[in-house]
PDB file of C-alpha atoms in Angstrom:
ATOM      1  CA  MET A 593     -29.667  -3.961 -40.019  1.00  0.00           C
ATOM      2  CA  PRO A 594     -27.970  -4.319 -36.590  1.00  0.00           C
ATOM      3  CA  ARG A 595     -30.248  -3.610 -33.678  1.00  0.00           C
ATOM      4  CA  ARG A 596     -29.439  -0.364 -31.863  1.00  0.00           C
ATOM      5  CA  LYS A 597     -28.597  -0.534 -28.199  1.00  0.00           C
ATOM      6  CA  HIS A 598     -26.539   1.420 -25.679  1.00  0.00           C
ATOM      7  CA  CYS A 599     -22.883   1.015 -24.720  1.00  0.00           C
ATOM      8  CA  ILE A 600     -22.666  -0.474 -21.239  1.00  0.00           C
ATOM      9  CA  LEU A 601     -19.784   1.858 -20.351  1.00  0.00           C
ATOM     10  CA  CYS A 602     -20.830   5.268 -21.660  1.00  0.00           C
ATOM     11  CA  ASP A 603     -24.514   4.799 -22.596  1.00  0.00           C
ATOM     12  CA  ALA A 604     -23.904   5.986 -26.167  1.00  0.00           C
ATOM     13  CA  ILE A 605     -26.058   4.440 -28.896  1.00  0.00           C
ATOM     14  CA  SER A 606     -24.135   1.467 -30.233  1.00  0.00           C
ATOM     15  CA  THR A 607     -24.669  -1.674 -32.284  1.00  0.00           C
ATOM     16  CA  SER A 608     -22.456  -3.619 -29.852  1.00  0.00           C
ATOM     17  CA  ALA A 609     -22.278  -3.985 -26.082  1.00  0.00           C
ATOM     18  CA  ILE A 610     -19.247  -1.670 -25.967  1.00  0.00           C
ATOM     19  CA  CYS A 611     -19.112   1.170 -28.506  1.00  0.00           C
ATOM     20  CA  SER A 612     -16.115   1.571 -30.823  1.00  0.00           C
ATOM     21  CA  ASN A 613     -14.942   4.673 -28.954  1.00  0.00           C
ATOM     22  CA  CYS A 614     -14.868   2.824 -25.622  1.00  0.00           C
ATOM     23  CA  GLN A 615     -13.190  -0.174 -27.256  1.00  0.00           C
ATOM     24  CA  ILE A 616     -10.353   2.059 -28.455  1.00  0.00           C
ATOM     25  CA  SER A 617     -10.241   3.705 -25.014  1.00  0.00           C
ATOM     26  CA  LEU A 618      -9.776   0.301 -23.344  1.00  0.00           C
ATOM     27  CA  PHE A 619      -7.133  -0.561 -25.941  1.00  0.00           C
ATOM     28  CA  GLN A 620      -5.219   2.627 -25.066  1.00  0.00           C
ATOM     29  CA  ILE A 621      -5.427   2.042 -21.309  1.00  0.00           C
ATOM     30  CA  ARG A 622      -4.103  -1.501 -21.589  1.00  0.00           C
ATOM     31  CA  GLU A 623      -1.462  -0.691 -24.213  1.00  0.00           C
ATOM     32  CA  LEU A 624      -0.013   2.239 -22.246  1.00  0.00           C
ATOM     33  CA  ARG A 625      -0.015   0.258 -19.010  1.00  0.00           C
ATOM     34  CA  LYS A 626       1.735  -2.672 -20.716  1.00  0.00           C
ATOM     35  CA  VAL A 627       4.477  -0.451 -22.168  1.00  0.00           C
ATOM     36  CA  LEU A 628       5.134   1.254 -18.819  1.00  0.00           C
ATOM     37  CA  GLU A 629       5.129  -2.001 -16.848  1.00  0.00           C
ATOM     38  CA  GLU A 630       7.354  -3.903 -19.270  1.00  0.00           C
ATOM     39  CA  SER A 631       9.878  -1.059 -19.366  1.00  0.00           C
ATOM     40  CA  LEU A 632      10.143  -0.756 -15.591  1.00  0.00           C
ATOM     41  CA  ARG A 633      10.279  -4.513 -15.034  1.00  0.00           C
ATOM     42  CA  SER A 634      13.197  -4.637 -17.484  1.00  0.00           C
ATOM     43  CA  ASN A 635      14.949  -1.740 -15.698  1.00  0.00           C
ATOM     44  CA  LEU A 636      14.489   0.390 -18.801  1.00  0.00           C
ATOM     45  CA  THR A 637      13.284   3.960 -19.086  1.00  0.00           C
ATOM     46  CA  PRO A 638       9.856   3.895 -20.770  1.00  0.00           C
ATOM     47  CA  PRO A 639       9.585   5.472 -24.246  1.00  0.00           C
ATOM     48  CA  GLU A 640       9.262   9.257 -24.179  1.00  0.00           C
ATOM     49  CA  TRP A 641       5.730   9.175 -25.610  1.00  0.00           C
ATOM     50  CA  ALA A 642       4.600   6.878 -22.787  1.00  0.00           C
ATOM     51  CA  ILE A 643       6.314   8.963 -20.098  1.00  0.00           C
ATOM     52  CA  LYS A 644       4.704  12.179 -21.336  1.00  0.00           C
ATOM     53  CA  ALA A 645       1.269  10.523 -21.436  1.00  0.00           C
ATOM     54  CA  ALA A 646       1.764   9.087 -17.940  1.00  0.00           C
ATOM     55  CA  LYS A 647       2.692  12.507 -16.583  1.00  0.00           C
ATOM     56  CA  LYS A 648      -0.372  14.168 -18.121  1.00  0.00           C
ATOM     57  CA  ILE A 649      -2.723  11.470 -16.816  1.00  0.00           C
ATOM     58  CA  LYS A 650      -1.295  11.874 -13.329  1.00  0.00           C
ATOM     59  CA  GLU A 651      -1.642  15.660 -13.518  1.00  0.00           C
ATOM     60  CA  ILE A 652      -5.302  15.413 -14.555  1.00  0.00           C
ATOM     61  CA  LEU A 653      -6.399  12.794 -12.036  1.00  0.00           C
ATOM     62  CA  GLU A 654      -4.566  14.150  -8.992  1.00  0.00           C
ATOM     63  CA  TYR A 655      -7.408  16.683  -8.634  1.00  0.00           C
ATOM     64  CA  TYR A 656      -9.887  13.871  -7.944  1.00  0.00           C
ATOM     65  CA  PRO A 657      -9.979  12.406  -4.395  1.00  0.00           C
ATOM     66  CA  GLU A 658     -10.522   8.794  -5.508  1.00  0.00           C
ATOM     67  CA  PHE A 659      -7.184   8.891  -7.355  1.00  0.00           C
ATOM     68  CA  ALA A 660      -5.368  11.504  -5.253  1.00  0.00           C
ATOM     69  CA  VAL A 661      -5.240   9.248  -2.183  1.00  0.00           C
ATOM     70  CA  TYR A 662      -3.314   6.579  -4.094  1.00  0.00           C
ATOM     71  CA  LYS A 663      -1.110   9.132  -5.818  1.00  0.00           C
ATOM     72  CA  ASN A 664      -0.175  10.670  -2.439  1.00  0.00           C
ATOM     73  CA  VAL A 665       0.533   7.335  -0.745  1.00  0.00           C
ATOM     74  CA  ILE A 666       2.673   6.145  -3.666  1.00  0.00           C
ATOM     75  CA  SER A 667       4.588   9.442  -3.711  1.00  0.00           C
ATOM     76  CA  GLU A 668       5.316   9.206   0.013  1.00  0.00           C
ATOM     77  CA  LEU A 669       6.561   5.622  -0.260  1.00  0.00           C
ATOM     78  CA  VAL A 670       8.659   6.291  -3.362  1.00  0.00           C
ATOM     79  CA  TRP A 671      10.444   9.259  -1.814  1.00  0.00           C
ATOM     80  CA  THR A 672      10.888   7.415   1.489  1.00  0.00           C
ATOM     81  CA  TYR A 673      12.607   4.521  -0.276  1.00  0.00           C
ATOM     82  CA  ILE A 674      14.744   6.927  -2.302  1.00  0.00           C
ATOM     83  CA  ILE A 675      15.934   8.957   0.678  1.00  0.00           C
ATOM     84  CA  ASP A 676      16.089   6.286   3.387  1.00  0.00           C
ATOM     85  CA  ASP A 677      18.073   3.125   2.583  1.00  0.00           C
ATOM     86  CA  GLU A 678      16.949   1.622   5.885  1.00  0.00           C
ATOM     87  CA  ALA A 679      13.315   1.861   4.773  1.00  0.00           C
ATOM     88  CA  THR A 680      14.166  -0.225   1.715  1.00  0.00           C
ATOM     89  CA  ARG A 681      15.919  -2.888   3.802  1.00  0.00           C
ATOM     90  CA  GLU A 682      13.596  -3.002   6.819  1.00  0.00           C
ATOM     91  CA  GLY A 683      10.336  -1.765   5.364  1.00  0.00           C
ATOM     92  CA  VAL A 684       8.023   1.097   6.301  1.00  0.00           C
ATOM     93  CA  PRO A 685       5.501   0.382   9.094  1.00  0.00           C
ATOM     94  CA  ILE A 686       1.989   0.867   7.720  1.00  0.00           C
ATOM     95  CA  ASP A 687       1.071   2.987  10.744  1.00  0.00           C
ATOM     96  CA  GLU A 688       3.870   5.428   9.853  1.00  0.00           C
ATOM     97  CA  VAL A 689       2.663   6.182   6.311  1.00  0.00           C
ATOM     98  CA  VAL A 690       1.352   9.697   6.890  1.00  0.00           C
ATOM     99  CA  GLN A 691      -0.863   9.883   3.802  1.00  0.00           C
ATOM    100  CA  LEU A 692      -2.814   6.802   4.922  1.00  0.00           C
ATOM    101  CA  SER A 693      -4.051   8.741   7.946  1.00  0.00           C
ATOM    102  CA  TYR A 694      -5.266  11.644   5.793  1.00  0.00           C
ATOM    103  CA  THR A 695      -7.973   9.727   3.955  1.00  0.00           C
ATOM    104  CA  HIS A 696     -11.440   8.445   4.777  1.00  0.00           C
ATOM    105  CA  LYS A 697     -10.886   5.438   2.510  1.00  0.00           C
ATOM    106  CA  ASN A 698     -10.201   2.155   4.294  1.00  0.00           C
ATOM    107  CA  ARG A 699      -6.460   1.961   4.923  1.00  0.00           C
ATOM    108  CA  ASP A 700      -6.223  -1.827   4.563  1.00  0.00           C
ATOM    109  CA  GLU A 701      -8.058  -1.620   1.238  1.00  0.00           C
ATOM    110  CA  ILE A 702      -5.518   0.899  -0.066  1.00  0.00           C
ATOM    111  CA  VAL A 703      -2.595  -1.277   1.039  1.00  0.00           C
ATOM    112  CA  LYS A 704      -4.187  -4.367  -0.533  1.00  0.00           C
ATOM    113  CA  ASP A 705      -4.658  -2.486  -3.819  1.00  0.00           C
ATOM    114  CA  LEU A 706      -1.004  -1.415  -3.786  1.00  0.00           C
ATOM    115  CA  GLU A 707       0.081  -4.979  -3.053  1.00  0.00           C
ATOM    116  CA  ASP A 708      -2.196  -6.521  -5.703  1.00  0.00           C
ATOM    117  CA  MET A 709      -0.634  -4.238  -8.306  1.00  0.00           C
ATOM    118  CA  LYS A 710       2.924  -5.061  -7.171  1.00  0.00           C
ATOM    119  CA  ILE A 711       3.735  -1.551  -5.964  1.00  0.00           C
ATOM    120  CA  VAL A 712       4.592  -2.890  -2.502  1.00  0.00           C
ATOM    121  CA  ASN A 713       5.008  -6.161  -0.639  1.00  0.00           C
ATOM    122  CA  THR A 714       3.577  -6.471   2.874  1.00  0.00           C
ATOM    123  CA  SER A 715       5.338  -8.451   5.619  1.00  0.00           C
ATOM    124  CA  THR A 716       3.598 -10.354   8.414  1.00  0.00           C
ATOM    125  CA  ASP A 717       4.480  -7.545  10.855  1.00  0.00           C
ATOM    126  CA  ARG A 718       2.706  -5.009   8.601  1.00  0.00           C
ATOM    127  CA  ARG A 719       5.705  -3.377   6.989  1.00  0.00           C
ATOM    128  CA  LEU A 720       5.781  -2.189   3.376  1.00  0.00           C
ATOM    129  CA  PHE A 721       8.679  -3.120   1.095  1.00  0.00           C
ATOM    130  CA  PRO A 722       9.250  -2.100  -2.537  1.00  0.00           C
ATOM    131  CA  GLY A 723       7.302  -4.406  -4.867  1.00  0.00           C
ATOM    132  CA  GLU A 724       8.192  -5.599  -8.349  1.00  0.00           C
ATOM    133  CA  ILE A 725       7.172  -2.313  -9.980  1.00  0.00           C
ATOM    134  CA  LEU A 726       9.203  -0.236  -7.502  1.00  0.00           C
ATOM    135  CA  THR A 727      12.360  -2.359  -7.651  1.00  0.00           C
ATOM    136  CA  PRO A 728      13.851  -0.424 -10.624  1.00  0.00           C
ATOM    137  CA  LEU A 729      13.800   2.617  -8.337  1.00  0.00           C
ATOM    138  CA  LEU A 730      16.783   1.181  -6.484  1.00  0.00           C
ATOM    139  CA  GLU A 731      18.659   0.691  -9.739  1.00  0.00           C
ATOM    140  CA  ILE A 732      17.986   4.277 -10.791  1.00  0.00           C
ATOM    141  CA  LYS A 733      19.274   5.505  -7.447  1.00  0.00           C
ATOM    142  CA  LYS A 734      22.536   3.606  -8.004  1.00  0.00           C
ATOM    143  CA  VAL A 735      23.011   5.535 -11.261  1.00  0.00           C
ATOM    144  CA  TYR A 736      21.876   9.002 -10.203  1.00  0.00           C
ATOM    145  CA  GLY A 737      22.625   8.902  -6.472  1.00  0.00           C
ATOM    146  CA  ASP A 738      20.896  11.728  -4.634  1.00  0.00           C
ATOM    147  CA  ASP A 739      20.682  14.072  -7.607  1.00  0.00           C
ATOM    148  CA  PHE A 740      16.926  14.524  -7.284  1.00  0.00           C
ATOM    149  CA  ASN A 741      16.898  17.439  -9.735  1.00  0.00           C
ATOM    150  CA  THR A 742      17.231  15.055 -12.654  1.00  0.00           C
ATOM    151  CA  SER A 743      14.049  14.640 -14.667  1.00  0.00           C
ATOM    152  CA  VAL A 744      14.416  10.860 -14.346  1.00  0.00           C
ATOM    153  CA  TRP A 745      13.018  10.987 -10.797  1.00  0.00           C
ATOM    154  CA  SER A 746       9.957  12.960 -11.842  1.00  0.00           C
ATOM    155  CA  TYR A 747       9.329  10.740 -14.857  1.00  0.00           C
ATOM    156  CA  TYR A 748       9.785   7.582 -12.806  1.00  0.00           C
ATOM    157  CA  VAL A 749       7.334   8.657 -10.099  1.00  0.00           C
ATOM    158  CA  SER A 750       4.780   9.690 -12.747  1.00  0.00           C
ATOM    159  CA  ALA A 751       5.171   6.312 -14.459  1.00  0.00           C
ATOM    160  CA  ILE A 752       4.636   4.427 -11.186  1.00  0.00           C
ATOM    161  CA  GLN A 753       1.571   6.488 -10.319  1.00  0.00           C
ATOM    162  CA  SER A 754       0.120   6.092 -13.801  1.00  0.00           C
ATOM    163  CA  ILE A 755       0.671   2.331 -13.840  1.00  0.00           C
ATOM    164  CA  PHE A 756      -1.323   2.093 -10.647  1.00  0.00           C
ATOM    165  CA  ILE A 757      -4.061   4.437 -11.891  1.00  0.00           C
ATOM    166  CA  LEU A 758      -4.355   2.560 -15.207  1.00  0.00           C
ATOM    167  CA  ASN A 759      -4.540  -0.764 -13.377  1.00  0.00           C
ATOM    168  CA  LEU A 760      -7.181   0.626 -11.040  1.00  0.00           C
ATOM    169  CA  VAL A 761      -9.210   2.044 -13.935  1.00  0.00           C
ATOM    170  CA  ASP A 762      -8.987  -1.182 -15.952  1.00  0.00           C
ATOM    171  CA  ARG A 763      -9.939  -3.327 -12.964  1.00  0.00           C
ATOM    172  CA  THR A 764     -12.896  -1.106 -12.074  1.00  0.00           C
ATOM    173  CA  ILE A 765     -14.128  -1.170 -15.675  1.00  0.00           C
ATOM    174  CA  ASN A 766     -13.822  -4.974 -15.825  1.00  0.00           C
ATOM    175  CA  GLU A 767     -15.737  -5.312 -12.551  1.00  0.00           C
ATOM    176  CA  TYR A 768     -18.432  -2.981 -13.873  1.00  0.00           C
ATOM    177  CA  ILE A 769     -18.770  -4.968 -17.107  1.00  0.00           C
ATOM    178  CA  SER A 770     -18.794  -8.390 -15.449  1.00  0.00           C
ATOM    179  CA  THR A 771     -20.904  -7.676 -12.363  1.00  0.00           C
ATOM    180  CA  GLY A 772     -22.920  -4.609 -13.319  1.00  0.00           C
ATOM    181  CA  GLY A 773     -21.415  -2.745 -10.370  1.00  0.00           C
ATOM    182  CA  VAL A 774     -22.152   0.882  -9.627  1.00  0.00           C
ATOM    183  CA  ARG A 775     -18.642   2.280 -10.015  1.00  0.00           C
ATOM    184  CA  ARG A 776     -17.315   3.547 -13.326  1.00  0.00           C
ATOM    185  CA  PRO A 777     -14.080   5.590 -13.440  1.00  0.00           C
ATOM    186  CA  LEU A 778     -15.818   8.202 -15.555  1.00  0.00           C
ATOM    187  CA  VAL A 779     -13.173  10.941 -15.447  1.00  0.00           C
ATOM    188  CA  ALA A 780     -10.358   8.586 -16.442  1.00  0.00           C
ATOM    189  CA  LEU A 781     -12.558   7.014 -19.113  1.00  0.00           C
ATOM    190  CA  LEU A 782     -13.407  10.469 -20.479  1.00  0.00           C
ATOM    191  CA  ILE A 783      -9.707  11.319 -20.961  1.00  0.00           C
ATOM    192  CA  PHE A 784      -9.266   8.276 -23.177  1.00  0.00           C
ATOM    193  CA  LYS A 785     -12.603   8.742 -24.951  1.00  0.00           C
ATOM    194  CA  ILE A 786     -11.486  12.214 -26.084  1.00  0.00           C
ATOM    195  CA  LEU A 787      -8.181  10.729 -27.264  1.00  0.00           C
ATOM    196  CA  SER A 788     -10.093   7.908 -28.975  1.00  0.00           C
ATOM    197  CA  ARG A 789     -12.095  10.483 -30.898  1.00  0.00           C
ATOM    198  CA  VAL A 790      -8.785  11.922 -32.129  1.00  0.00           C
ATOM    199  CA  VAL A 791      -7.468   8.449 -32.994  1.00  0.00           C
ATOM    200  CA  ILE A 792     -10.626   7.634 -34.978  1.00  0.00           C
ATOM    201  CA  HIS A 793     -10.543  10.967 -36.821  1.00  0.00           C
ATOM    202  CA  TYR A 794      -6.911  10.588 -37.934  1.00  0.00           C
ATOM    203  CA  MET A 795      -6.962   6.804 -38.466  1.00  0.00           C
ATOM    204  CA  SER A 796      -7.229   7.164 -42.248  1.00  0.00           C
ATOM    205  CA  GLU A 797      -4.227   9.493 -42.559  1.00  0.00           C
ATOM    206  CA  LYS A 798      -1.575   7.836 -44.711  1.00  0.00           C
ATOM    207  CA  ASP A 799       1.503   9.568 -43.290  1.00  0.00           C
ATOM    208  CA  LEU A 800       1.217  10.506 -39.642  1.00  0.00           C
ATOM    209  CA  ASN A 801       4.705  12.021 -39.735  1.00  0.00           C
ATOM    210  CA  ASP A 802       3.276  14.896 -41.752  1.00  0.00           C
ATOM    211  CA  ILE A 803       0.979  15.856 -38.871  1.00  0.00           C
ATOM    212  CA  ASP A 804       2.371  18.391 -36.417  1.00  0.00           C
ATOM    213  CA  SER A 805      -0.815  19.050 -34.434  1.00  0.00           C
ATOM    214  CA  PHE A 806      -3.947  17.120 -33.546  1.00  0.00           C
ATOM    215  CA  TYR A 807      -7.409  18.599 -33.039  1.00  0.00           C
ATOM    216  CA  VAL A 808     -10.754  17.488 -31.661  1.00  0.00           C
ATOM    217  CA  SER A 809     -13.983  19.306 -32.450  1.00  0.00           C
ATOM    218  CA  GLU A 810     -15.843  21.275 -29.796  1.00  0.00           C
ATOM    219  CA  MET A 811     -18.971  19.321 -30.749  1.00  0.00           C
ATOM    220  CA  ASP A 812     -17.234  16.000 -30.001  1.00  0.00           C
ATOM    221  CA  VAL A 813     -15.884  17.244 -26.665  1.00  0.00           C
ATOM    222  CA  ASN A 814     -19.298  18.538 -25.601  1.00  0.00           C
ATOM    223  CA  ALA A 815     -20.943  15.239 -26.554  1.00  0.00           C
ATOM    224  CA  LEU A 816     -18.374  13.237 -24.585  1.00  0.00           C
ATOM    225  CA  LEU A 817     -18.646  15.538 -21.550  1.00  0.00           C
ATOM    226  CA  ALA A 818     -22.224  14.306 -21.141  1.00  0.00           C
ATOM    227  CA  LEU A 819     -20.652  11.161 -19.664  1.00  0.00           C
ATOM    228  CA  LEU A 820     -20.052  13.132 -16.437  1.00  0.00           C
ATOM    229  CA  ARG A 821     -23.753  14.048 -16.253  1.00  0.00           C
ATOM    230  CA  SER A 822     -23.527  16.922 -13.746  1.00  0.00           C
ATOM    231  CA  LYS A 823     -22.695  20.425 -15.005  1.00  0.00           C
ATOM    232  CA  LYS A 824     -20.371  20.923 -12.036  1.00  0.00           C
ATOM    233  CA  GLY A 825     -18.410  17.783 -12.925  1.00  0.00           C
ATOM    234  CA  GLN A 826     -18.143  18.841 -16.554  1.00  0.00           C
ATOM    235  CA  ILE A 827     -16.854  22.309 -15.649  1.00  0.00           C
ATOM    236  CA  LYS A 828     -14.304  20.848 -13.216  1.00  0.00           C
ATOM    237  CA  PHE A 829     -12.999  18.551 -15.936  1.00  0.00           C
ATOM    238  CA  VAL A 830     -12.711  21.327 -18.546  1.00  0.00           C
ATOM    239  CA  VAL A 831     -10.933  23.829 -16.281  1.00  0.00           C
ATOM    240  CA  ASN A 832      -8.580  21.015 -15.285  1.00  0.00           C
ATOM    241  CA  VAL A 833      -7.586  19.667 -18.714  1.00  0.00           C
ATOM    242  CA  THR A 834      -7.326  23.129 -20.279  1.00  0.00           C
ATOM    243  CA  GLY A 835      -5.156  24.405 -17.423  1.00  0.00           C
ATOM    244  CA  ILE A 836      -7.540  27.153 -16.310  1.00  0.00           C
ATOM    245  CA  ILE A 837      -7.308  25.755 -12.783  1.00  0.00           C
ATOM    246  CA  ASP A 838      -3.514  25.922 -12.461  1.00  0.00           C
ATOM    247  CA  GLY A 839      -2.069  27.425 -15.649  1.00  0.00           C
ATOM    248  CA  LYS A 840      -0.920  24.006 -16.949  1.00  0.00           C
ATOM    249  CA  SER A 841      -2.683  22.570 -19.984  1.00  0.00           C
ATOM    250  CA  LYS A 842      -2.928  18.802 -19.718  1.00  0.00           C
ATOM    251  CA  LEU A 843      -5.048  17.686 -22.665  1.00  0.00           C
ATOM    252  CA  LEU A 844      -6.677  20.616 -24.485  1.00  0.00           C
ATOM    253  CA  GLN A 845      -4.024  23.239 -25.183  1.00  0.00           C
ATOM    254  CA  ASP A 846      -5.874  25.884 -27.196  1.00  0.00           C
ATOM    255  CA  TYR A 847      -9.185  26.641 -28.886  1.00  0.00           C
ATOM    256  CA  ASN A 848      -9.691  27.721 -32.482  1.00  0.00           C
ATOM    257  CA  GLU A 849     -12.745  29.970 -32.500  1.00  0.00           C
ATOM    258  CA  GLU A 850     -13.059  29.960 -36.293  1.00  0.00           C
ATOM    259  CA  ASN A 851     -12.994  26.164 -36.717  1.00  0.00           C
ATOM    260  CA  LYS A 852     -14.614  25.348 -33.367  1.00  0.00           C
ATOM    261  CA  LYS A 853     -11.830  22.907 -32.522  1.00  0.00           C
ATOM    262  CA  PHE A 854      -9.578  22.234 -29.554  1.00  0.00           C
ATOM    263  CA  LEU A 855      -5.843  21.757 -30.075  1.00  0.00           C
ATOM    264  CA  ILE A 856      -4.573  18.654 -28.267  1.00  0.00           C
ATOM    265  CA  HIS A 857      -1.568  19.376 -26.040  1.00  0.00           C
ATOM    266  CA  GLU A 858       1.663  18.718 -27.936  1.00  0.00           C
ATOM    267  CA  ASP A 859       2.873  16.211 -25.328  1.00  0.00           C
ATOM    268  CA  TRP A 860       0.206  13.822 -26.618  1.00  0.00           C
ATOM    269  CA  ASN A 861       1.296  14.001 -30.265  1.00  0.00           C
ATOM    270  CA  GLU A 862       3.645  11.001 -30.383  1.00  0.00           C
ATOM    271  CA  TYR A 863       1.333   9.022 -28.116  1.00  0.00           C
ATOM    272  CA  ILE A 864      -1.550   9.515 -30.574  1.00  0.00           C
ATOM    273  CA  LYS A 865       0.611   8.446 -33.522  1.00  0.00           C
ATOM    274  CA  VAL A 866       1.778   5.330 -31.688  1.00  0.00           C
ATOM    275  CA  MET A 867      -1.763   4.379 -30.669  1.00  0.00           C
ATOM    276  CA  ILE A 868      -3.029   4.807 -34.243  1.00  0.00           C
ATOM    277  CA  GLU A 869      -0.249   2.586 -35.596  1.00  0.00           C
ATOM    278  CA  ARG A 870      -0.767  -0.049 -32.914  1.00  0.00           C
ATOM    279  CA  TYR A 871      -4.506  -0.102 -33.413  1.00  0.00           C
ATOM    280  CA  ARG A 872      -3.993  -0.451 -37.158  1.00  0.00           C
ATOM    281  CA  GLU A 873      -1.814  -3.502 -36.453  1.00  0.00           C
ATOM    282  CA  VAL A 874      -4.592  -5.071 -34.373  1.00  0.00           C
ATOM    283  CA  GLU A 875      -7.117  -4.457 -37.158  1.00  0.00           C
ATOM    284  CA  ARG A 876      -4.759  -5.979 -39.761  1.00  0.00           C
ATOM    285  CA  GLU A 877      -4.247  -9.066 -37.590  1.00  0.00           C
ATOM    286  CA  GLU A 878      -7.980  -9.500 -37.165  1.00  0.00           C
ATOM    287  CA  ARG A 879      -8.546  -9.216 -40.920  1.00  0.00           C
ATOM    288  CA  ASP A 880      -5.847 -11.826 -41.605  1.00  0.00           C
ATOM    289  CA  ARG A 881      -7.346 -14.434 -39.295  1.00  0.00           C
TER     290      ARG A 881
END
């Protein structure tokens, strides 16, 4: 019988170093990031399921300072490049990025993170130019001009922000696993652990097209919330993802008192189906080896 131990990411009892729930969470993070990045690098609009997921992730994490600072800096740069053609040609001086002066986080560290993830390129005179991930922005502007009311702009900005967040989360997790560091992106990990619970529950369904709604049990959510440890952190997460904080549900859309289950927001439906199918493919490939 396998010896019981604890998952190095979430501390859950597990027979392996990383529990199955966290493994599926990491799979989701990397799969979603890959789809978004490949689409933008090819000047293509990402699939609708990926765009909706990216938007929800951004909406959840923008309430947390460690992610909000990057979200705000990226938003400022994106809109500057959209509105000001000169900024695209000549760059934006780092000292003129307003959001960089509003944070206690080291400014050079933020810029380096943005550069490492190809959001921007930095010149020797400390100016920021659109990086590989932002380049499609210029192509979109050629098509839509200054019609900023189109949903394409909102989707594009959400995709850019989510790519960065997913990269940051994945990198932090890898550093934690390899070096035993102190930082774990617990809130971001919790989002995907809840979705992983849904993926695991519906994995055996033969025809996912017959499913109109996905649910997760209250018991599972409460167990996963323990990852955040503090009661205050748990409450903040729940009021955020249910929409109590701002009237916008982001992950848990409704609660069924009779069945003690949460309804997953409908914008995640196609995402969940895609992740189940893609994870099934990985399992089939592993069995065939």
